[in-house]
Coordinates of C-alpha atoms and ligand atoms in Angstrom, one line a residue:
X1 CA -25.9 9.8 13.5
X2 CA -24.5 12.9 14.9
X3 CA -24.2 15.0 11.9
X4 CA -21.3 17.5 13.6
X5 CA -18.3 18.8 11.5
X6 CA -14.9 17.5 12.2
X7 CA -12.8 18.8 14.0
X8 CA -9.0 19.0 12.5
X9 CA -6.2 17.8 14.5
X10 CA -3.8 17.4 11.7
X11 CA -2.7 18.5 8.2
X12 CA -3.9 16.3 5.1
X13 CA -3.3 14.2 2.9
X14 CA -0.8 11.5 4.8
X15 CA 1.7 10.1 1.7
X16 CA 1.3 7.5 -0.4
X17 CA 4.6 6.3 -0.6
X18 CA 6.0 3.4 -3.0
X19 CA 7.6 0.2 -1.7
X20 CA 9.6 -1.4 -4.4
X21 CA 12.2 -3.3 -2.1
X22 CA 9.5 -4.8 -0.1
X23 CA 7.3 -5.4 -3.4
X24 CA 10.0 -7.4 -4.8
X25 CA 10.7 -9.7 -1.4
X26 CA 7.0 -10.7 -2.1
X27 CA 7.4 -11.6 -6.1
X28 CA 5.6 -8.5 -7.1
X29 CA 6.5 -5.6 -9.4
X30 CA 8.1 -2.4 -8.0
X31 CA 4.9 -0.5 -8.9
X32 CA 2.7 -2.7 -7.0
X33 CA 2.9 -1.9 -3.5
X34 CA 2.1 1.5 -2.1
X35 CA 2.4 2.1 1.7
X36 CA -0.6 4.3 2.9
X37 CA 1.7 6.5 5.9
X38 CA -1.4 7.2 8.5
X39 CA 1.5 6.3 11.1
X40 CA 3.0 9.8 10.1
X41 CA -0.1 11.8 11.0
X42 CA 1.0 14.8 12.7
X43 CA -0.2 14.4 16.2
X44 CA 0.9 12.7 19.4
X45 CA 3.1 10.3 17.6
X46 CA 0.9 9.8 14.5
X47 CA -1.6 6.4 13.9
X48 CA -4.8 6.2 12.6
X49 CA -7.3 7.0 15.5
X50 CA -6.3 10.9 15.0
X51 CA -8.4 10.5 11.9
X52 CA -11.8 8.9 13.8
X53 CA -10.8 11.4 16.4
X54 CA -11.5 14.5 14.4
X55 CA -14.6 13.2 14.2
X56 CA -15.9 11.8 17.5
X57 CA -14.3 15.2 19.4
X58 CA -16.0 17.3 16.8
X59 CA -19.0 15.5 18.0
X60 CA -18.1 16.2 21.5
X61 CA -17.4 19.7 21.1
X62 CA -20.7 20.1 18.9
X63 CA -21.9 19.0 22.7
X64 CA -20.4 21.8 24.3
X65 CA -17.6 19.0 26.1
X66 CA -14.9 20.4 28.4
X67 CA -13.3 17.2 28.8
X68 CA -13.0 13.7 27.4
X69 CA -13.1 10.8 28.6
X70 CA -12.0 7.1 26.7
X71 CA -11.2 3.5 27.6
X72 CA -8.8 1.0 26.4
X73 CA -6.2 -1.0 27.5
X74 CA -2.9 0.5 29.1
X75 CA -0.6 0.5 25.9
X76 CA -3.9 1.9 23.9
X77 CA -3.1 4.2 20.9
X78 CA -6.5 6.0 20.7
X79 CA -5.9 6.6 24.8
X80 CA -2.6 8.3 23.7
X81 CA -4.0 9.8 20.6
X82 CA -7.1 11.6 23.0
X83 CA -5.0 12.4 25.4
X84 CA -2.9 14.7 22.6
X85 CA -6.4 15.5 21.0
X86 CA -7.1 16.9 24.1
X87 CA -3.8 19.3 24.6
X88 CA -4.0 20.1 20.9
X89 CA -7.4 21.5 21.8
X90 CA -7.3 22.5 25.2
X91 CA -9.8 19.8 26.5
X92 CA -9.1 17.9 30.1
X93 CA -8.7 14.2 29.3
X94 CA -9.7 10.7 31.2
X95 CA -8.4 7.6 30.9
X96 CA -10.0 4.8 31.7
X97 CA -7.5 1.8 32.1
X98 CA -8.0 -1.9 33.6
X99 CA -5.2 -2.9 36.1
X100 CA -3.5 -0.6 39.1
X101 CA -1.1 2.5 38.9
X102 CA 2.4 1.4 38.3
X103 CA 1.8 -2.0 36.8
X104 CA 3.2 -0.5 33.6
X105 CA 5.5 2.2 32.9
X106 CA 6.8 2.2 29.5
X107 CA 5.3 3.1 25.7
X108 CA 2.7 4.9 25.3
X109 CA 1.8 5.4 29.0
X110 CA 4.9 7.8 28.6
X111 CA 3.2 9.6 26.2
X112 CA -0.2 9.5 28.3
X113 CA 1.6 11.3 30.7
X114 CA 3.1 13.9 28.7
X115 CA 0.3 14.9 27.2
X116 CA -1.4 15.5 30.7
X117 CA -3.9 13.3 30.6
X118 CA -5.5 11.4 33.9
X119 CA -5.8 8.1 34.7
X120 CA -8.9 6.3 36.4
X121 CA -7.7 3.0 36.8
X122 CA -10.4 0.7 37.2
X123 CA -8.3 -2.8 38.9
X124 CA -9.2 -6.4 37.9
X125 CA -12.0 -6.2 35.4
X126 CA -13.6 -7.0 32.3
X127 CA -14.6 -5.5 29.0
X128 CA -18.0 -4.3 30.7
X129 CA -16.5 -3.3 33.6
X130 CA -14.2 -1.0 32.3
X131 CA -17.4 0.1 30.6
X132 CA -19.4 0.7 33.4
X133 CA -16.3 2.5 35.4
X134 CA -16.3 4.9 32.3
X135 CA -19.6 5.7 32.9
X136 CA -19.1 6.0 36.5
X137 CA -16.3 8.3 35.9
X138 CA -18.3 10.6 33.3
X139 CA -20.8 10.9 35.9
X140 CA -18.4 12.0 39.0
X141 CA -16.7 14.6 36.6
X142 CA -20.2 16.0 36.1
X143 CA -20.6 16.0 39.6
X144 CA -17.7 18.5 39.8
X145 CA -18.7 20.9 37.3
X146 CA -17.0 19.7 34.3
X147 CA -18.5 18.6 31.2
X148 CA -17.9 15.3 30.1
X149 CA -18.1 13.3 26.8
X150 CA -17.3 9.6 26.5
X151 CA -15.1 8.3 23.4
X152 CA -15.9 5.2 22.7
X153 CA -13.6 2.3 22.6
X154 CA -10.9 2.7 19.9
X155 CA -12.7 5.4 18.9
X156 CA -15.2 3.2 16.7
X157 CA -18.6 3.9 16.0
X158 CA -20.6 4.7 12.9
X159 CA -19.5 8.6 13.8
X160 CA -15.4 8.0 14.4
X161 CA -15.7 5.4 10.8
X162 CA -16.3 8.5 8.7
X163 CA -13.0 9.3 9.6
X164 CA -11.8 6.5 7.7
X165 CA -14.7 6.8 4.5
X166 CA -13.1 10.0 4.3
X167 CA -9.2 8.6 3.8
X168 CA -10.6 6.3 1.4
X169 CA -11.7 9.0 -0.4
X170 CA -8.1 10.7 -0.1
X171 CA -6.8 7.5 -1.1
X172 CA -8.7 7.7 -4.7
X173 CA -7.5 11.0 -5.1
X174 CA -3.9 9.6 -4.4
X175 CA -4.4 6.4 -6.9
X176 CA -7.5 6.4 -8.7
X177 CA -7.9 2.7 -8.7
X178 CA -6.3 0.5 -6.3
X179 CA -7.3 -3.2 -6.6
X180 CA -6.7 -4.2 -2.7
X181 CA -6.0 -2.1 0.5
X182 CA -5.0 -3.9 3.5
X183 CA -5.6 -3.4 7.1
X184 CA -5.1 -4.4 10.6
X185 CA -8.9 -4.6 12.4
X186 CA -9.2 -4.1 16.1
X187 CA -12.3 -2.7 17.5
X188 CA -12.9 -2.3 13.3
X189 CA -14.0 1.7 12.7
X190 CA -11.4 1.7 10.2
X191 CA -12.2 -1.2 7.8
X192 CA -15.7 -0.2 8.1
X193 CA -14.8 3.6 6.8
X194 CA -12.7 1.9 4.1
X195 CA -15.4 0.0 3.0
X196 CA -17.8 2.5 2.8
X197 CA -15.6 4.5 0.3
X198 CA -13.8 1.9 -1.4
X199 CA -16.4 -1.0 -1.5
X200 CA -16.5 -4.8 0.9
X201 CA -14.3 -6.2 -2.4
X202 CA -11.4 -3.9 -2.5
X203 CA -10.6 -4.1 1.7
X204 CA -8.9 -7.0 3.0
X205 CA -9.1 -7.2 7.0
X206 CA -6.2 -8.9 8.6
X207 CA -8.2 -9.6 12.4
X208 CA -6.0 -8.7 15.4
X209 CA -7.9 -10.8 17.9
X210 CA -9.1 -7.5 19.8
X211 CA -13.1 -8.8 19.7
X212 CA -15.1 -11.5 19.6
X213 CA -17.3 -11.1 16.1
X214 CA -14.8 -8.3 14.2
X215 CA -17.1 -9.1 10.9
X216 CA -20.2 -8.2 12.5
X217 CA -18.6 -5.2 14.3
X218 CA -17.6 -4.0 10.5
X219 CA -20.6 -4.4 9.0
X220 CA -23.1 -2.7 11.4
X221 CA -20.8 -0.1 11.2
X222 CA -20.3 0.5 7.6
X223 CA -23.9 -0.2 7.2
X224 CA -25.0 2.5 8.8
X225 CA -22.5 4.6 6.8
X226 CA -23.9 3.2 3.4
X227 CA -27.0 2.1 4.4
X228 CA -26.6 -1.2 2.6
X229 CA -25.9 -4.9 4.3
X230 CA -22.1 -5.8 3.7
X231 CA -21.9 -8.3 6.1
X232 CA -21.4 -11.4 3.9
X233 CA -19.6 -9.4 1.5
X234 CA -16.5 -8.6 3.9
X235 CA -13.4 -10.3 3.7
X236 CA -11.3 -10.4 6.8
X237 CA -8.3 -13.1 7.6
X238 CA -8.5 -14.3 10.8
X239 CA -5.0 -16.5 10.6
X240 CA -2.9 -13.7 12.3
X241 CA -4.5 -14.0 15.6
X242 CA -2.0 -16.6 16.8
X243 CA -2.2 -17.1 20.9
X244 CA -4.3 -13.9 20.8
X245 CA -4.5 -10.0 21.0
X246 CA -1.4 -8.5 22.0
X247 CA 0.9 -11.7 21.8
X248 CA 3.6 -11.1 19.9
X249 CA 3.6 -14.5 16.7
X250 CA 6.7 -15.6 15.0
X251 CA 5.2 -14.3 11.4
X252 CA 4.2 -11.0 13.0
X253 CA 8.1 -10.8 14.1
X254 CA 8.9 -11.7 10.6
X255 CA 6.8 -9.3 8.9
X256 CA 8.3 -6.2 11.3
X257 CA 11.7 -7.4 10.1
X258 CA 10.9 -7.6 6.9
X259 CA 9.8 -4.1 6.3
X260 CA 12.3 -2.7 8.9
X261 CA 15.2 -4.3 6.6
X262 CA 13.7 -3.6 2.6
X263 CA 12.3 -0.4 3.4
X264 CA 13.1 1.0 6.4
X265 CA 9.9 1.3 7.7
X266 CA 8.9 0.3 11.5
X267 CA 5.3 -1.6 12.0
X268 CA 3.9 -2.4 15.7
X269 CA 3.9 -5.8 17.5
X270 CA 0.0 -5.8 17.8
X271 CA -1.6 -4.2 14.6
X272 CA 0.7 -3.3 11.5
X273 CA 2.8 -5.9 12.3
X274 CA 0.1 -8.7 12.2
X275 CA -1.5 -6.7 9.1
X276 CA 1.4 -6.8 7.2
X277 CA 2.0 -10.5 7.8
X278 CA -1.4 -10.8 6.4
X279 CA -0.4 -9.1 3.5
X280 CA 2.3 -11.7 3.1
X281 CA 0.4 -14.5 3.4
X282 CA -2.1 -13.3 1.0
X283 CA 0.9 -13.0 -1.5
X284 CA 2.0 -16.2 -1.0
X285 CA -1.4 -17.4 -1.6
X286 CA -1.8 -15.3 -4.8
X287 CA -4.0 -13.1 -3.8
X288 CA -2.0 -10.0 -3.6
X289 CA -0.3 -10.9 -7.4
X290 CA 1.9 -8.8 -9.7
X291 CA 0.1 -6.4 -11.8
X292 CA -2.5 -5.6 -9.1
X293 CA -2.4 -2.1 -7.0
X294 CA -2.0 -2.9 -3.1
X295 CA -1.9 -0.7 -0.7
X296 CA -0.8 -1.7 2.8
X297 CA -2.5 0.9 5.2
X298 CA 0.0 2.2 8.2
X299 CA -2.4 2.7 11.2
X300 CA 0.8 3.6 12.8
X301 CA 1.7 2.2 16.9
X302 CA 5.0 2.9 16.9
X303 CA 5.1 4.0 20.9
X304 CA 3.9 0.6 21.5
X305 CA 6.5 -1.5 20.5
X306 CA 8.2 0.5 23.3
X307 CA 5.8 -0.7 25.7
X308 CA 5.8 -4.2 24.8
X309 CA 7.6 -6.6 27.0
X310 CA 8.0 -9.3 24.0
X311 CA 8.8 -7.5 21.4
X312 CA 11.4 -5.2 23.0
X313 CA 12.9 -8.6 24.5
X314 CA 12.9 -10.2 21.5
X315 CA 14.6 -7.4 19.3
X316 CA 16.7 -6.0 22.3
X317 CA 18.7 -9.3 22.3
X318 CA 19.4 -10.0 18.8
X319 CA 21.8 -7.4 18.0
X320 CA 24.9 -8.6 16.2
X321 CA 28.2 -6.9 16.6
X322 CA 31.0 -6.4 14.5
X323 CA 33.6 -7.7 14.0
X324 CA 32.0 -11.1 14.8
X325 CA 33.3 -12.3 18.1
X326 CA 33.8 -16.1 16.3
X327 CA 35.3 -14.6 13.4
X328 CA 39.0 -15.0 11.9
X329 CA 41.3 -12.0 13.6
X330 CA 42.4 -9.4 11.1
Ligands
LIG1 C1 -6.5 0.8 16.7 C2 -5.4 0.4 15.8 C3 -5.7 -0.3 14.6 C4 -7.1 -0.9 14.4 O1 -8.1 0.1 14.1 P1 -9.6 -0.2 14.4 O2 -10.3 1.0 13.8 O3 -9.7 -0.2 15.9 O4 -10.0 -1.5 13.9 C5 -4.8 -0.6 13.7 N1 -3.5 -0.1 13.9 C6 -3.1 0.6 15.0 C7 -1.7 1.0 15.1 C8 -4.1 0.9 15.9 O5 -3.7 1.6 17.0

């Protein structure tokens, strides 16, 4: 593993912030739930890929990299979150994206934009497609004279996860011993850095559909942080997946409302949204119980709720208005 220092795109630590309204909505004491705020990171919108970030571009720069180049899907947060690593640093960014120019316009393509970033977009493809266009890509830059290094996917591998073994370690320093910290998984860098710093017992991985085998994806990569097998040790719910990654469920829509109305806090249609109905489920089923420290971990995606079609639909068009238009006149 590349043993290059981190590069910092942010200031540290993110809050820890108590949620007593939401705590009590789930049966628990006020003291009992603690909201971990990664989605206030201070870059390019906030979310937790700025933390594996630090680490993968301090790897690329350790390379001598001009530019970066990354993959994901159009409404990706770690494509919007290299894409400002990028301008914080004065790197050139790539983009790879499936699909065709103007297919989408909204969320955090907006951002993409902003933040000057190029897109290759790489049409009707699949997972190794995309791949292989990213390598394609890295290999016409060099071409031109640039110097290229490719992100991975989400930004998770064994070198982005320390990212993540190091906010458990900012965590402890926050609450010295938290029984249960809870978190979305998606291409699963950040369970596996939890894990490595917090241990397989205390991490409870709420699957978001985005791959095939999340468990194994976690455990080769906090194995090769810890050097030990975690694999059957792992917990990770896979009831939130619902009709799959990206679709909006109905207890994901009920979980956003439910923090948005206790405490005022806004989760994403696709991760923390999914993550925190997790976390109510595992109430329900006693698992998250009064007395016990949980800590909800905010990965952040707030520009994609913007940039999704469901979501926006289904909130857009539930406004109520006062006076109620059936009510009694004054
Ligand atoms: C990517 C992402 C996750 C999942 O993190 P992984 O390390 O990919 O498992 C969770 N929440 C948000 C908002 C994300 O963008």
């Amino acid at each position: 593993m590349s043993a290059a220092p981190p590069t910092s795109l942010a200031g540290w630590p993110t809050p820890l912030e108590k949620a007593p309204r939401l705590a009590a909505a789930l049966g628990l004491r006020e003291d009992d739930l603690w909201i971990k705020r990664d989605d206030l990171i201070g870059l390019g919108g906030g979310g937790n890929k700025v933390r594996k970030l630090e680490y993968t571009v301090g790897a690329a720069l350790a390379a001598g990299a001009d530019t970066l180049v990354t993959v994901g899907a159009p409404q990706s947060n770690h494509a919007r979150l290299t894409a400002a690593a990028g301008a914080r640093l004065g790197l050139d960014v790539v983009l790879v994206f499936p699909g065709r120019p103007g297919a989408s316009r909204s969320g955090n393509l907006v951002l993409d934009a902003l933040f000057g970033a190029r897109v290759r977009w790489a049409g009707d493809v699949d997972l190794a497609q995309l791949a292989a266009t990213a390598e394609e890509t890295v290999a016409a830059l060099r071409r031109r004279g640039a110097r290229p290094e490719l992100i991975p996917f989400g930004g998770s591998n064994a070198v982005g996860a320390r990212g993540y073994e190091q906010a458990g370690r900012e965590l402890l320093a926050q609450v010295p011993s938290p029984d249960l910290a809870v978190v979305a998984v998606g291409s699963g860098g950040t369970m596996a850095g939890l894990v490595a710093a917090l241990g397989a017992d205390r991490v409870l991985g709420v699957d978001t559909g985005a791959m095939e085998e999340p468990a194994a994806a976690v455990a080769a990569m906090a194995g090769e942080l810890t050097g030990s097998d975690v694999r059957d040790r792992l917990r990770i719910r896979s009831d939130q997946v619902g009709a799959g990654y990206g679709r909006l469920t109905a207890s994901t829509a009920a979980a956003l409302r439910l923090a948005a109305r206790t405490e005022g806090i806004v989760l994403d249609p696709v991760y923390t949204g999914r993550a925190m109905a997790g976390l109510v489920a595992a109430a329900e089923e006693g698992i998250v119980a009064p007395g016990r420290t949980t800590v909800f971990w905010h990965t952040g995606g707030l520009p994609g709720l913007f940039g999704h079609a469901e979501a926006v639909g289904l909130f857009d068009g539930s406004l109520p208005v006062f006076p109620p238009e059936d009510g009694p006149a004054d």
